[in-house]
Tab-separated table of C-alpha atoms and ligand atoms in Angstrom:
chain	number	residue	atom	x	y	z
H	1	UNK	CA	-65.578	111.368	253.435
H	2	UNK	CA	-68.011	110.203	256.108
H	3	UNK	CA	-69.915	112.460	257.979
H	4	UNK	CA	-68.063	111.526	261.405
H	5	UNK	CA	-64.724	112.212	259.328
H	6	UNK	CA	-66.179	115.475	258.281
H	7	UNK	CA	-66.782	116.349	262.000
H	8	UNK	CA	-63.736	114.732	263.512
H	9	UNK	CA	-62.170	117.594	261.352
H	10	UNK	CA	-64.123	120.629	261.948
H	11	UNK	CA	-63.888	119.561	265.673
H	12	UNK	CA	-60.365	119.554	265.507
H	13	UNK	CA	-60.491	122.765	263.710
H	14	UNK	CA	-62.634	124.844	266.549
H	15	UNK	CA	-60.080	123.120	269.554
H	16	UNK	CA	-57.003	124.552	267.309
H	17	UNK	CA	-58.793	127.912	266.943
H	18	UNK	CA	-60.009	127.789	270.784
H	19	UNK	CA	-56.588	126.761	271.839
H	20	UNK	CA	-55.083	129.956	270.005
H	21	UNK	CA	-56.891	132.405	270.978
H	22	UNK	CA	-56.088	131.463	274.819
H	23	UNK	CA	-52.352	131.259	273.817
H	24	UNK	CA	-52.353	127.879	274.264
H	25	UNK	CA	-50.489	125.265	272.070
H	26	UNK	CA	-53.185	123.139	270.264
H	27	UNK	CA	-51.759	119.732	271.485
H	28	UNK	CA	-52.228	120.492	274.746
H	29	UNK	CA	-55.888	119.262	274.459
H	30	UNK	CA	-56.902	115.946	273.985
H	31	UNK	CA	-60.227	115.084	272.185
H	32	UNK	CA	-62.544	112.634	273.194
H	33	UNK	CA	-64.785	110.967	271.524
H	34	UNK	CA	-67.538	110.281	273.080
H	35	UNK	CA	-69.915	107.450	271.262
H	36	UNK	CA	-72.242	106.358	273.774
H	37	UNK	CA	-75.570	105.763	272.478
H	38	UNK	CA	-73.874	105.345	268.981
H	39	UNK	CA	-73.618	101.732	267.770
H	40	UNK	CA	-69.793	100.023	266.872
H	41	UNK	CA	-69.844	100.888	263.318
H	42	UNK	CA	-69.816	104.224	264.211
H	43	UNK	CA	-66.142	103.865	266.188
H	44	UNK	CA	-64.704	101.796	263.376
H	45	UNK	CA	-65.551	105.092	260.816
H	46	UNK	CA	-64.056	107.472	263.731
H	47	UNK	CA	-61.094	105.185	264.773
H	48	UNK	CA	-60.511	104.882	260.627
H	49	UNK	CA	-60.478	108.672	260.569
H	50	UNK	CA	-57.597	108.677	263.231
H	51	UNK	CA	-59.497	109.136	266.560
H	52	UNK	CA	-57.862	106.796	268.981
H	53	UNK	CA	-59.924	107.778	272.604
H	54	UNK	CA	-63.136	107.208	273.355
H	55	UNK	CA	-65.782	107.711	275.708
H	56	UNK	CA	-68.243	105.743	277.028
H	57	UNK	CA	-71.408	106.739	279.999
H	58	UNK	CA	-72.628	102.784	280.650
H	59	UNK	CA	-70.471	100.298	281.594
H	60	UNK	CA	-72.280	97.346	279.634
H	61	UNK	CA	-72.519	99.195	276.238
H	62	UNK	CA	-68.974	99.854	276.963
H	63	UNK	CA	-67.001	97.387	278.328
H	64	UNK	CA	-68.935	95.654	274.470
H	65	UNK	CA	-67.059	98.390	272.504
H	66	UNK	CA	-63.694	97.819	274.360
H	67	UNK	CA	-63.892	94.184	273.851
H	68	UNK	CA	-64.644	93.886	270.252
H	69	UNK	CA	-62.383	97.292	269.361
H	70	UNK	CA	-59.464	95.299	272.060
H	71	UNK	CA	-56.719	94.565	268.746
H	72	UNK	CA	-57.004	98.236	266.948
H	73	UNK	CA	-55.363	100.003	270.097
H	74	UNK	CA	-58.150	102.635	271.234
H	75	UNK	CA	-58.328	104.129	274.505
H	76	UNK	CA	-61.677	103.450	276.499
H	77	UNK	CA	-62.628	106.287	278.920
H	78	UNK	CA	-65.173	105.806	281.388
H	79	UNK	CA	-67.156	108.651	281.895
H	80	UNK	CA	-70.414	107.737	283.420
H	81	UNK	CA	-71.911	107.656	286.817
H	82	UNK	CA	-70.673	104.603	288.597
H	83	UNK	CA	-72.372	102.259	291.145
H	84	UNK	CA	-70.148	100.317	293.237
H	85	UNK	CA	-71.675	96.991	292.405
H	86	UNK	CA	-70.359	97.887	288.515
H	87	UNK	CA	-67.042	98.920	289.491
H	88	UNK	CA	-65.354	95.660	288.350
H	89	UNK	CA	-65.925	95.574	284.490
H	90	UNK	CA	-65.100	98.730	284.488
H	91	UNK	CA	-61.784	98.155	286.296
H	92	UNK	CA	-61.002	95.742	283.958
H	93	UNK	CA	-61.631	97.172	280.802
H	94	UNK	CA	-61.382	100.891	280.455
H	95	UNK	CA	-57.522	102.847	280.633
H	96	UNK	CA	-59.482	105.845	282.674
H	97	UNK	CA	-62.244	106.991	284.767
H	98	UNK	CA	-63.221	110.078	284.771
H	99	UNK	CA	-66.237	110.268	287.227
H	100	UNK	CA	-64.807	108.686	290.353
H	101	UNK	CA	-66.823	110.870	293.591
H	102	UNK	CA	-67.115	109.096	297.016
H	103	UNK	CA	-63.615	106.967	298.280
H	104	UNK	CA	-65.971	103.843	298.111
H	105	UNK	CA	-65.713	103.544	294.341
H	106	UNK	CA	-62.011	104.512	294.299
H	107	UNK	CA	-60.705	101.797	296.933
H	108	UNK	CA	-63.111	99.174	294.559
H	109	UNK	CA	-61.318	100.490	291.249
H	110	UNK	CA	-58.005	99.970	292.931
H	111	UNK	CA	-58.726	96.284	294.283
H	112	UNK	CA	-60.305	94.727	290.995
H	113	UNK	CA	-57.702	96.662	288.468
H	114	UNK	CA	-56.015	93.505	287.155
H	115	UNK	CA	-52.143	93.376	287.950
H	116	UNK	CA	-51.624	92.462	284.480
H	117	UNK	CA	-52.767	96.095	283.369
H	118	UNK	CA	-50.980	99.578	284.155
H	119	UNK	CA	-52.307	101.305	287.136
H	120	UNK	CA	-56.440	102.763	286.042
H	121	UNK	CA	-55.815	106.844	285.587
H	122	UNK	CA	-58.692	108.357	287.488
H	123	UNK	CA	-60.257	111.873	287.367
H	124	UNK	CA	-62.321	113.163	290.569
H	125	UNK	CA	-65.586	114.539	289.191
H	126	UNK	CA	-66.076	117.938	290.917
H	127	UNK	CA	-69.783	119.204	291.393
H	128	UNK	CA	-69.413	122.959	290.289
H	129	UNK	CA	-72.594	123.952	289.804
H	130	UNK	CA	-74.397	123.371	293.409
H	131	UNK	CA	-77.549	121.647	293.174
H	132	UNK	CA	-77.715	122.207	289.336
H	133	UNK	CA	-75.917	118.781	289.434
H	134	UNK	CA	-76.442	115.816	291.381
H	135	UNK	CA	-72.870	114.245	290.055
H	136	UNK	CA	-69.602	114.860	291.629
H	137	UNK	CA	-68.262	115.557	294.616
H	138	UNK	CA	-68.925	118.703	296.414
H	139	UNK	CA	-65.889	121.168	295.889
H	140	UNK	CA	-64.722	121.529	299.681
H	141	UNK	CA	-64.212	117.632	299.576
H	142	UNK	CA	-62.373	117.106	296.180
H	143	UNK	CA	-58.651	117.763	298.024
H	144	UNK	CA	-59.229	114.888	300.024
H	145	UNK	CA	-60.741	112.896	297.742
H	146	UNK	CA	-57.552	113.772	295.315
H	147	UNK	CA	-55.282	112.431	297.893
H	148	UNK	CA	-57.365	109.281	298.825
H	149	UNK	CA	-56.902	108.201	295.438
H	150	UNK	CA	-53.831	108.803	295.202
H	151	UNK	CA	-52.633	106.632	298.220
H	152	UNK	CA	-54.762	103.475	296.069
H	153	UNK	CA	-51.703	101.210	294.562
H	154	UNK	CA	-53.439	100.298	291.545
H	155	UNK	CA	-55.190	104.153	290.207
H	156	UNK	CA	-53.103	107.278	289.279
H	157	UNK	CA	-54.558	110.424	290.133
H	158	UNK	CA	-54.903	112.251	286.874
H	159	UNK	CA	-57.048	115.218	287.676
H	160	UNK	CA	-60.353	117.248	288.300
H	161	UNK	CA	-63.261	116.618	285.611
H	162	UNK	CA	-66.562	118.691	285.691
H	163	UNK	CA	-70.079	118.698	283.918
H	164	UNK	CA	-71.232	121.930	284.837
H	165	UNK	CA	-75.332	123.100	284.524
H	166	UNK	CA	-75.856	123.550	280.788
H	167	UNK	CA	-75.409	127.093	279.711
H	168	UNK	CA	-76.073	129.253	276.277
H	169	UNK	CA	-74.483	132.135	277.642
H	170	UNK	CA	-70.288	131.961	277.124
H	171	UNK	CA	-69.653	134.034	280.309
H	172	UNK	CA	-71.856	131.625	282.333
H	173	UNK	CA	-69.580	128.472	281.085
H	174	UNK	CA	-66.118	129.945	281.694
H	175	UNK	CA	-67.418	131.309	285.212
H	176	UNK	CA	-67.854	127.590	285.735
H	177	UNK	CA	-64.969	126.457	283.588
H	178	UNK	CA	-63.003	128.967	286.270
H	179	UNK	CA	-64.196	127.042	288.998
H	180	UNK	CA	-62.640	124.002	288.167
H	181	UNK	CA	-59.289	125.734	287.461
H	182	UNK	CA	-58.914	127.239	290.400
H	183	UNK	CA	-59.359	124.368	292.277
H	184	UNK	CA	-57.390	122.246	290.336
H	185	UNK	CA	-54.394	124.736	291.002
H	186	UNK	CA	-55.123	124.747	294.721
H	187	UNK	CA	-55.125	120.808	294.638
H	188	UNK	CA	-51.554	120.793	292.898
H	189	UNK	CA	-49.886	123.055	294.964
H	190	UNK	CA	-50.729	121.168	297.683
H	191	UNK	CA	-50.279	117.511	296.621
H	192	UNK	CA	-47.390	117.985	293.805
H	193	UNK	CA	-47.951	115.256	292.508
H	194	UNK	CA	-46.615	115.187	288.358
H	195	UNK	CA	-49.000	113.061	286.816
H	196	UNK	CA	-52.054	115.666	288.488
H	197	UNK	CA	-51.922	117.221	284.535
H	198	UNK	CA	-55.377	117.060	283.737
H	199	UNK	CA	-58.551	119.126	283.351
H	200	UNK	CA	-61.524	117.315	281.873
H	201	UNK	CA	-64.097	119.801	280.852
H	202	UNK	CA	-65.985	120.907	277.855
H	203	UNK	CA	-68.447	119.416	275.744
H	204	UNK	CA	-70.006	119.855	272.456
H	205	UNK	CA	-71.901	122.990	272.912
H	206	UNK	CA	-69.390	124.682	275.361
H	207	UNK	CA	-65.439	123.323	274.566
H	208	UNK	CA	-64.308	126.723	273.434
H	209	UNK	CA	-65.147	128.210	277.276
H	210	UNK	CA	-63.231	125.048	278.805
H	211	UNK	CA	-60.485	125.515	276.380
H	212	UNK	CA	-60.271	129.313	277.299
H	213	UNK	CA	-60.336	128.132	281.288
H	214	UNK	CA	-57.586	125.296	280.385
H	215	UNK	CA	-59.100	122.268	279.676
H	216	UNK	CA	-56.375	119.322	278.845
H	217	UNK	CA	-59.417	117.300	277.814
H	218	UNK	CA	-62.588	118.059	275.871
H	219	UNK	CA	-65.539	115.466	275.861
H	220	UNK	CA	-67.372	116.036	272.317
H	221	UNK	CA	-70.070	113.515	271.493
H	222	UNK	CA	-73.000	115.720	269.685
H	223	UNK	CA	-70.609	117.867	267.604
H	224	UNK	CA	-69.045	114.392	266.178
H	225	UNK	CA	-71.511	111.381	265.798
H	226	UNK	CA	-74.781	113.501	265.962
H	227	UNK	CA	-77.988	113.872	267.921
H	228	UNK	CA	-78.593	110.814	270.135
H	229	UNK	CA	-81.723	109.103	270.321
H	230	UNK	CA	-82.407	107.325	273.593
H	231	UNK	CA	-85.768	106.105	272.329
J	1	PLP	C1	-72.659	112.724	276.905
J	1	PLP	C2	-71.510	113.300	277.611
J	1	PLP	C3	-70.587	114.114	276.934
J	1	PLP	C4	-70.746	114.543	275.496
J	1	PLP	O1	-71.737	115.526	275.390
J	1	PLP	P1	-72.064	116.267	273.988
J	1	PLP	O2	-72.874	117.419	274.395
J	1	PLP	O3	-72.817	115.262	273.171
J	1	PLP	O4	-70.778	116.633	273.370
J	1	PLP	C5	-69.484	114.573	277.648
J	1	PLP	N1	-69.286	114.242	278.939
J	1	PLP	C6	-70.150	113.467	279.614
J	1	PLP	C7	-69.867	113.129	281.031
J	1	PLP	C8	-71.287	112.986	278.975
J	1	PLP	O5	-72.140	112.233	279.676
């Protein structure tokens, strides 16, 4: 077996251990995969090993990934910061966004989704960590955020998604982790809206605090196609 077959599997294994021990069922989280950085080949092997979502930071490397992966049936997320003038290839060929912040970019997504497609399932990206982090909205604003996108015709509000400041210590993730949940719950008792169902937090080196604090969705690049090299 290939390495990234290997670790598809022990990944697997520490979400189904994580997801026990907070009494959750394991199928409740989703993996990601998240290959930026990592060339095509290295979908193919992860896709061949059974991983059908993936995750993507820049919209050029990939909207190329979607395109030439468009007949095997993956599911592109987009997970990157996103400038408004790049909001249209990204509209166009990922299923979800998961960093949407400022209305702006949301009202763009909406107008260039093409009618052909099903509606683009957004996350709001939620700034947990203060100035740790300059991505994501600030946490007082995320409610109405929530609800602007959910007026948009062509986006489904999906949930709340968080990257918060890097931390060794597991107390210091799930405070953070914590965060997010609790807003999240305030958010659906107020809009009650049933496809609000996801929480899209945890990475490589944390997934087991997010999991614990009820993440629906981990993000795991690192712990599947290895170290990136940005050189
Ligand atoms: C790169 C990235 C990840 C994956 O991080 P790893 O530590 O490699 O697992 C997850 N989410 C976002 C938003 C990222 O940019």
């Amino acid at each position: 077996m290939s390495d990234i077959a290997d670790n598809l599997q022990a990944v697997q294994a520490r979400i189904r251990l994580a997801a026990d021990r907070a009494g959750r069922l394991p199928d409740t989280v989703r993996l990601l995969a998240v290959s930026k950085t990592w060339p095509l080949a290295s979908v193919l092997i992860a896709a061949a090993a059974g991983q059908r979502a993936f995750g993507e930071n820049y919209v050029q490397e990939g909207v190329e990934k979607a395109q030439a992966t468009s007949t095997l049936g993956l599911e592109w997320h987009f997970i990157g910061p996103l400038q408004s003038n790049k909001t249209r290839p990204v509209a166009e060929h990922f299923s979800w966004v998961h960093s949407v912040d400022r209305e702006k970019i949301a009202e763009r997504l909406s107008a260039q989704r093409p009618e052909a497609l099903p509606p683009l399932q957004i996350c709001v990206q939620v700034n947990v960590s203060g100035e740790a982090s300059k991505s994501g909205c600030a946490p007082a604003d995320a409610a109405a955020l929530c609800a602007a996108v959910a007026s948009l015709p062509r986006l489904t509000l999906r949930g709340l998604m968080a990257i918060p400041e890097a931390s060794d210590d597991p107390a210091a993730q799930q405070a953070a982790f914590a965060r997010l949940r609790e807003l999240f719950a305030d958010i659906r008792s107020t809009l009650s809206l049933p496809s609000f169902d996801t929480l899209s937090m945890g990475m490589s080196h944390d997934l087991e605090a997010a999991i614990a604090e009820g993440a629906t969705i981990v993000r795991i690049g690192t712990a599947i196609f290895g170290e990136r090299n940005y050189a």
